Amino acid sequence: MRLHLKIWRQAGPTEPGRLVDYVADHVSTDMSFLEMLDVVNEDLVKKGQDAIAFDSDCREGICGMCSLVINGVPHGPDRGTTVCQLHMRRFRDGDTVVIEPWRAKAFPVVKDLVVDRSAFDRIIAAGGYVSINCGGAQDGNAIPIAKDVVESAMDSAACIGCGACVAACKNASAHLFMSAKISHLAQLPQGQVERGRRVLSMVAQADAEGFGSCSNEGECEAVCPKEIPISNIARMTREYVRALLSSDR
Ligand code: SF4
Ligand code: FES
């Protein structure tokens, strides 16, 4: 296939950016989207030009590093799929593909398609952990937890912190990301110690980082590669009110 690419190029955080046209030739349908960009970059390097900067690590859909907006959709056209797991068979010969970085005030562009997502790390540092000493691995039956609660907590724990939910939201809200961690820990016995403090601290940190609020549009859920349900945000809101009304903070 031959594809026409329009890729966001920006030399640095304070430099102006623009879409630059490239042609990707001999693209195999079996390539992943990132492999296609690797080939474009090899060609640029051979020509002595600056390679396009983009993030990736595991390339297996588990680390959350790959972060591209493809034709206006964070992570591209496949539902429940990270960019690294998106394959070129999803595109047709002659297609024009527009590739941009996440767009959010709290995720400033570092270079080209790379954004600084350390704001997420600071939100997790504010409360997305348990501080109790768990000691060594315990017998599986030592802390009985109902199976439906375990399943629900694990579904929330599937968030990989990619930030697509923020990129898709017109308010650049981090609510789906925060609610996944808060729901995960609020449902488990180990998460009870800091339950109230956690939600108040994480929401305060998200506000300080410049993320917006939630207006229930649902774009976050639609683009989430781990299909984290928006019902987690409702649980986070209940947790927030509970924390405000209780002495547990
Ligand atoms: S909630 Fe989904 S979209 Fe948001 S950071 Fe987690 S995995 Fe990514
Ligand atoms: S590179 Fe790790 S999830 Fe895509």
mmCIF file of C-alpha atoms and ligand atoms in Angstrom:
data_model
loop_
_atom_site.group_PDB
_atom_site.id
_atom_site.type_symbol
_atom_site.label_atom_id
_atom_site.label_comp_id
_atom_site.label_asym_id
_atom_site.label_seq_id
_atom_site.Cartn_x
_atom_site.Cartn_y
_atom_site.Cartn_z
ATOM 1 C CA MET A 1 0.000 0.000 0.000
ATOM 2 C CA ARG A 2 0.964 3.626 -0.424
ATOM 3 C CA LEU A 3 -0.298 5.984 2.284
ATOM 4 C CA HIS A 4 -0.277 9.758 2.504
ATOM 5 C CA LEU A 5 0.642 10.792 6.017
ATOM 6 C CA LYS A 6 0.124 14.161 7.650
ATOM 7 C CA ILE A 7 2.246 14.086 10.806
ATOM 8 C CA TRP A 8 2.529 16.694 13.569
ATOM 9 C CA ARG A 9 6.111 17.960 13.764
ATOM 10 C CA GLN A 10 7.181 20.190 16.636
ATOM 11 C CA ALA A 11 10.829 20.716 17.537
ATOM 12 C CA GLY A 12 10.210 21.404 21.226
ATOM 13 C CA PRO A 13 7.660 22.402 23.875
ATOM 14 C CA THR A 14 7.823 26.096 23.087
ATOM 15 C CA GLU A 15 8.285 25.782 19.303
ATOM 16 C CA PRO A 16 5.360 26.158 16.919
ATOM 17 C CA GLY A 17 4.142 22.866 15.398
ATOM 18 C CA ARG A 18 2.561 21.986 12.064
ATOM 19 C CA LEU A 19 1.360 19.021 10.038
ATOM 20 C CA VAL A 20 4.003 17.827 7.559
ATOM 21 C CA ASP A 21 3.213 15.617 4.530
ATOM 22 C CA TYR A 22 5.016 12.274 4.068
ATOM 23 C CA VAL A 23 4.447 9.320 1.764
ATOM 24 C CA ALA A 24 4.729 5.794 3.190
ATOM 25 C CA ASP A 25 5.468 3.336 0.369
ATOM 26 C CA HIS A 26 5.435 -0.481 0.327
ATOM 27 C CA VAL A 27 3.352 -0.662 3.516
ATOM 28 C CA SER A 28 2.431 -4.280 4.283
ATOM 29 C CA THR A 29 -1.041 -5.010 5.650
ATOM 30 C CA ASP A 30 0.678 -7.176 8.298
ATOM 31 C CA MET A 31 2.654 -4.264 9.748
ATOM 32 C CA SER A 32 1.566 -2.663 12.987
ATOM 33 C CA PHE A 33 0.988 1.088 12.884
ATOM 34 C CA LEU A 34 4.227 1.686 14.814
ATOM 35 C CA GLU A 35 6.193 -0.569 12.435
ATOM 36 C CA MET A 36 4.889 1.556 9.569
ATOM 37 C CA LEU A 37 6.229 4.653 11.369
ATOM 38 C CA ASP A 38 9.546 2.838 11.977
ATOM 39 C CA VAL A 39 9.885 2.344 8.194
ATOM 40 C CA VAL A 40 9.089 6.016 7.541
ATOM 41 C CA ASN A 41 11.739 6.960 10.124
ATOM 42 C CA GLU A 42 14.365 4.642 8.568
ATOM 43 C CA ASP A 43 13.798 6.418 5.280
ATOM 44 C CA LEU A 44 14.126 9.860 6.929
ATOM 45 C CA VAL A 45 17.359 8.829 8.668
ATOM 46 C CA LYS A 46 18.793 7.512 5.363
ATOM 47 C CA LYS A 47 18.056 10.918 3.854
ATOM 48 C CA GLY A 48 19.819 12.633 6.762
ATOM 49 C CA GLN A 49 16.570 14.097 8.102
ATOM 50 C CA ASP A 50 15.281 14.254 11.673
ATOM 51 C CA ALA A 51 13.291 11.112 12.625
ATOM 52 C CA ILE A 52 9.722 11.575 13.849
ATOM 53 C CA ALA A 53 9.643 11.283 17.654
ATOM 54 C CA PHE A 54 6.906 9.032 19.066
ATOM 55 C CA ASP A 55 6.524 6.988 22.253
ATOM 56 C CA SER A 56 6.390 3.205 22.518
ATOM 57 C CA ASP A 57 7.718 0.514 24.811
ATOM 58 C CA CYS A 58 6.064 -2.909 25.128
ATOM 59 C CA ARG A 59 4.307 -2.874 21.728
ATOM 60 C CA GLU A 60 1.988 -5.490 23.259
ATOM 61 C CA GLY A 61 -0.817 -3.268 24.540
ATOM 62 C CA ILE A 62 0.211 -3.351 28.198
ATOM 63 C CA CYS A 63 2.459 -0.364 29.015
ATOM 64 C CA GLY A 64 0.343 2.578 27.812
ATOM 65 C CA MET A 65 3.265 4.394 26.201
ATOM 66 C CA CYS A 66 2.035 4.539 22.602
ATOM 67 C CA SER A 67 -0.065 7.668 22.342
ATOM 68 C CA LEU A 68 -1.142 8.843 18.912
ATOM 69 C CA VAL A 69 -4.311 10.517 17.700
ATOM 70 C CA ILE A 70 -5.043 8.895 14.334
ATOM 71 C CA ASN A 71 -7.546 10.659 12.080
ATOM 72 C CA GLY A 72 -8.895 12.474 15.140
ATOM 73 C CA VAL A 73 -9.305 9.395 17.362
ATOM 74 C CA PRO A 74 -6.919 8.578 20.243
ATOM 75 C CA HIS A 75 -5.438 5.104 19.528
ATOM 76 C CA GLY A 76 -7.089 5.075 16.101
ATOM 77 C CA PRO A 77 -10.105 3.351 14.576
ATOM 78 C CA ASP A 78 -10.178 -0.042 16.400
ATOM 79 C CA ARG A 79 -12.100 -0.204 19.690
ATOM 80 C CA GLY A 80 -10.346 -1.609 22.728
ATOM 81 C CA THR A 81 -6.979 -1.456 20.949
ATOM 82 C CA THR A 82 -3.772 0.477 21.596
ATOM 83 C CA VAL A 83 -1.877 2.071 18.688
ATOM 84 C CA CYS A 84 0.813 -0.617 18.948
ATOM 85 C CA GLN A 85 -1.814 -3.313 18.377
ATOM 86 C CA LEU A 86 -3.429 -1.497 15.442
ATOM 87 C CA HIS A 87 -2.522 -3.092 12.104
ATOM 88 C CA MET A 88 -2.199 -1.556 8.678
ATOM 89 C CA ARG A 89 -4.823 -3.917 7.245
ATOM 90 C CA ARG A 90 -7.271 -1.457 8.834
ATOM 91 C CA PHE A 91 -6.279 1.098 6.131
ATOM 92 C CA ARG A 92 -6.640 1.105 2.325
ATOM 93 C CA ASP A 93 -4.141 1.860 -0.413
ATOM 94 C CA GLY A 94 -4.147 5.602 -1.097
ATOM 95 C CA ASP A 95 -5.614 6.608 2.284
ATOM 96 C CA THR A 96 -4.622 9.888 3.907
ATOM 97 C CA VAL A 97 -3.816 9.405 7.598
ATOM 98 C CA VAL A 98 -3.468 12.338 10.006
ATOM 99 C CA ILE A 99 -1.262 11.605 13.045
ATOM 100 C CA GLU A 100 -1.163 13.984 16.018
ATOM 101 C CA PRO A 101 -0.076 13.886 19.683
ATOM 102 C CA TRP A 102 -2.468 13.831 22.669
ATOM 103 C CA ARG A 103 -3.874 17.359 23.012
ATOM 104 C CA ALA A 104 -4.321 18.548 26.606
ATOM 105 C CA LYS A 105 -2.921 21.423 28.659
ATOM 106 C CA ALA A 106 -1.725 18.948 31.287
ATOM 107 C CA PHE A 107 0.110 16.874 28.622
ATOM 108 C CA PRO A 108 2.526 19.385 27.019
ATOM 109 C CA VAL A 109 4.229 18.307 23.797
ATOM 110 C CA VAL A 110 7.880 17.338 24.341
ATOM 111 C CA LYS A 111 8.671 16.779 20.664
ATOM 112 C CA ASP A 112 6.583 15.832 17.604
ATOM 113 C CA LEU A 113 4.199 13.103 18.828
ATOM 114 C CA VAL A 114 5.678 12.733 22.322
ATOM 115 C CA VAL A 115 3.852 14.366 25.239
ATOM 116 C CA ASP A 116 4.808 14.672 28.902
ATOM 117 C CA ARG A 117 2.381 12.521 30.912
ATOM 118 C CA SER A 118 4.134 12.913 34.263
ATOM 119 C CA ALA A 119 0.958 14.612 35.553
ATOM 120 C CA PHE A 120 -0.519 11.094 35.744
ATOM 121 C CA ASP A 121 2.427 9.940 37.854
ATOM 122 C CA ARG A 122 1.814 12.809 40.272
ATOM 123 C CA ILE A 123 -1.882 11.876 40.552
ATOM 124 C CA ILE A 124 -0.929 8.280 41.393
ATOM 125 C CA ALA A 125 1.694 9.545 43.877
ATOM 126 C CA ALA A 126 -1.053 11.623 45.539
ATOM 127 C CA GLY A 127 -3.089 8.552 46.500
ATOM 128 C CA GLY A 128 -3.130 5.689 43.999
ATOM 129 C CA TYR A 129 -1.391 3.198 46.289
ATOM 130 C CA VAL A 130 -1.739 1.300 49.555
ATOM 131 C CA SER A 131 0.799 2.234 52.212
ATOM 132 C CA ILE A 132 0.259 -0.785 54.456
ATOM 133 C CA ASN A 133 3.048 -3.339 54.642
ATOM 134 C CA CYS A 134 1.598 -6.418 52.951
ATOM 135 C CA GLY A 135 4.500 -8.619 54.011
ATOM 136 C CA GLY A 136 5.168 -11.857 52.149
ATOM 137 C CA ALA A 137 2.724 -13.578 49.817
ATOM 138 C CA GLN A 138 -0.202 -14.854 51.864
ATOM 139 C CA ASP A 139 -2.317 -17.938 51.432
ATOM 140 C CA GLY A 140 -4.953 -17.221 48.795
ATOM 141 C CA ASN A 141 -7.780 -17.788 51.291
ATOM 142 C CA ALA A 142 -6.346 -15.628 54.088
ATOM 143 C CA ILE A 143 -8.412 -12.588 53.066
ATOM 144 C CA PRO A 144 -11.718 -13.845 51.652
ATOM 145 C CA ILE A 145 -13.065 -11.546 48.912
ATOM 146 C CA ALA A 146 -16.222 -12.300 46.954
ATOM 147 C CA LYS A 147 -15.545 -13.370 43.360
ATOM 148 C CA ASP A 148 -17.750 -10.654 41.825
ATOM 149 C CA VAL A 149 -15.845 -8.010 43.841
ATOM 150 C CA VAL A 150 -12.491 -9.420 42.702
ATOM 151 C CA GLU A 151 -13.629 -9.437 39.070
ATOM 152 C CA SER A 152 -14.873 -5.851 39.292
ATOM 153 C CA ALA A 153 -11.671 -4.638 41.011
ATOM 154 C CA MET A 154 -9.537 -6.413 38.393
ATOM 155 C CA ASP A 155 -11.540 -4.840 35.552
ATOM 156 C CA SER A 156 -10.748 -1.416 37.011
ATOM 157 C CA ALA A 157 -7.095 -2.364 37.574
ATOM 158 C CA ALA A 158 -6.757 -3.002 33.815
ATOM 159 C CA CYS A 159 -6.112 0.727 33.175
ATOM 160 C CA ILE A 160 -2.660 1.155 31.611
ATOM 161 C CA GLY A 161 -2.431 4.918 32.222
ATOM 162 C CA CYS A 162 -2.154 5.789 28.534
ATOM 163 C CA GLY A 163 -4.104 9.057 28.727
ATOM 164 C CA ALA A 164 -6.367 8.451 25.721
ATOM 165 C CA CYS A 165 -9.372 9.262 27.922
ATOM 166 C CA VAL A 166 -7.936 12.736 28.506
ATOM 167 C CA ALA A 167 -7.103 13.223 24.828
ATOM 168 C CA ALA A 168 -10.649 12.316 23.776
ATOM 169 C CA CYS A 169 -12.421 14.508 26.333
ATOM 170 C CA LYS A 170 -13.428 18.037 25.364
ATOM 171 C CA ASN A 171 -12.705 19.020 28.987
ATOM 172 C CA ALA A 172 -9.372 17.126 29.043
ATOM 173 C CA SER A 173 -10.683 15.368 32.128
ATOM 174 C CA ALA A 174 -8.657 12.668 33.858
ATOM 175 C CA HIS A 175 -11.748 11.261 35.583
ATOM 176 C CA LEU A 176 -11.768 7.867 33.840
ATOM 177 C CA PHE A 177 -8.092 7.311 34.669
ATOM 178 C CA MET A 178 -8.519 8.369 38.316
ATOM 179 C CA SER A 179 -11.777 6.494 38.755
ATOM 180 C CA ALA A 180 -10.183 3.262 37.530
ATOM 181 C CA LYS A 181 -7.529 3.381 40.271
ATOM 182 C CA ILE A 182 -9.967 4.618 42.935
ATOM 183 C CA SER A 183 -12.540 1.913 42.061
ATOM 184 C CA HIS A 184 -9.867 -0.775 42.014
ATOM 185 C CA LEU A 185 -8.651 0.026 45.528
ATOM 186 C CA ALA A 186 -12.002 1.053 47.077
ATOM 187 C CA GLN A 187 -13.386 -2.418 46.398
ATOM 188 C CA LEU A 188 -10.564 -4.356 48.030
ATOM 189 C CA PRO A 189 -9.851 -4.749 51.773
ATOM 190 C CA GLN A 190 -6.256 -3.589 51.253
ATOM 191 C CA GLY A 191 -7.530 -0.277 49.883
ATOM 192 C CA GLN A 192 -9.687 0.642 52.883
ATOM 193 C CA VAL A 193 -6.904 2.198 54.976
ATOM 194 C CA GLU A 194 -6.564 5.318 52.803
ATOM 195 C CA ARG A 195 -9.971 5.097 51.105
ATOM 196 C CA GLY A 196 -11.196 8.607 51.911
ATOM 197 C CA ARG A 197 -7.841 10.362 51.778
ATOM 198 C CA ARG A 198 -7.064 8.719 48.429
ATOM 199 C CA VAL A 199 -10.001 10.116 46.458
ATOM 200 C CA LEU A 200 -9.687 13.610 47.926
ATOM 201 C CA SER A 201 -5.928 13.784 47.248
ATOM 202 C CA MET A 202 -6.116 12.404 43.702
ATOM 203 C CA VAL A 203 -8.939 14.749 42.676
ATOM 204 C CA ALA A 204 -7.106 17.740 44.213
ATOM 205 C CA GLN A 205 -3.914 16.782 42.327
ATOM 206 C CA ALA A 206 -5.797 16.423 39.024
ATOM 207 C CA ASP A 207 -7.267 19.903 39.526
ATOM 208 C CA ALA A 208 -3.806 21.305 40.278
ATOM 209 C CA GLU A 209 -2.405 19.695 37.094
ATOM 210 C CA GLY A 210 -4.974 21.472 34.932
ATOM 211 C CA PHE A 211 -7.235 18.549 33.981
ATOM 212 C CA GLY A 212 -10.874 19.502 33.455
ATOM 213 C CA SER A 213 -14.015 18.127 35.026
ATOM 214 C CA CYS A 214 -16.391 15.475 33.704
ATOM 215 C CA SER A 215 -19.564 16.352 31.798
ATOM 216 C CA ASN A 216 -20.611 12.745 31.099
ATOM 217 C CA GLU A 217 -20.023 12.756 27.333
ATOM 218 C CA GLY A 218 -18.538 9.235 27.316
ATOM 219 C CA GLU A 219 -15.756 9.804 24.754
ATOM 220 C CA CYS A 220 -13.263 8.508 27.320
ATOM 221 C CA GLU A 221 -14.981 5.124 27.526
ATOM 222 C CA ALA A 222 -15.275 4.951 23.718
ATOM 223 C CA VAL A 223 -11.519 5.328 23.112
ATOM 224 C CA CYS A 224 -10.172 3.487 26.162
ATOM 225 C CA PRO A 225 -8.030 0.588 24.911
ATOM 226 C CA LYS A 226 -8.853 -1.367 28.072
ATOM 227 C CA GLU A 227 -12.579 -0.568 27.855
ATOM 228 C CA ILE A 228 -12.729 0.866 31.373
ATOM 229 C CA PRO A 229 -16.442 1.625 31.904
ATOM 230 C CA ILE A 230 -17.634 5.139 32.705
ATOM 231 C CA SER A 231 -19.563 3.642 35.659
ATOM 232 C CA ASN A 232 -16.222 3.897 37.500
ATOM 233 C CA ILE A 233 -16.634 7.681 37.432
ATOM 234 C CA ALA A 234 -19.990 7.334 39.200
ATOM 235 C CA ARG A 235 -18.271 5.205 41.849
ATOM 236 C CA MET A 236 -15.504 7.805 42.192
ATOM 237 C CA THR A 237 -18.115 10.529 42.741
ATOM 238 C CA ARG A 238 -19.786 8.433 45.450
ATOM 239 C CA GLU A 239 -16.384 7.829 47.029
ATOM 240 C CA TYR A 240 -15.701 11.582 46.964
ATOM 241 C CA VAL A 241 -18.997 12.468 48.680
ATOM 242 C CA ARG A 242 -18.484 9.644 51.186
ATOM 243 C CA ALA A 243 -15.016 10.995 52.008
ATOM 244 C CA LEU A 244 -16.305 14.553 52.442
ATOM 245 C CA LEU A 245 -18.986 13.362 54.871
ATOM 246 C CA SER A 246 -16.819 10.987 56.870
ATOM 247 C CA SER A 247 -13.953 11.426 59.291
ATOM 248 C CA ASP A 248 -11.890 8.989 57.153
ATOM 249 C CA ARG A 249 -9.478 11.533 55.642
HETATM 250 S S1 SF4 B 1 -8.841 4.767 31.618
HETATM 251 FE FE1 SF4 B 1 -8.397 3.787 29.616
HETATM 252 S S2 SF4 B 1 -7.884 5.527 28.268
HETATM 253 FE FE2 SF4 B 1 -7.717 6.289 30.380
HETATM 254 S S3 SF4 B 1 -5.570 6.024 30.977
HETATM 255 FE FE3 SF4 B 1 -6.680 4.144 31.636
HETATM 256 S S4 SF4 B 1 -6.443 2.714 29.925
HETATM 257 FE FE4 SF4 B 1 -5.931 4.744 29.095
HETATM 258 S S1 FES B 2 3.671 0.374 23.325
HETATM 259 FE FE1 FES B 2 2.964 -0.462 25.218
HETATM 260 S S2 FES B 2 0.816 -0.282 25.079
HETATM 261 FE FE2 FES B 2 1.490 0.352 23.118
#
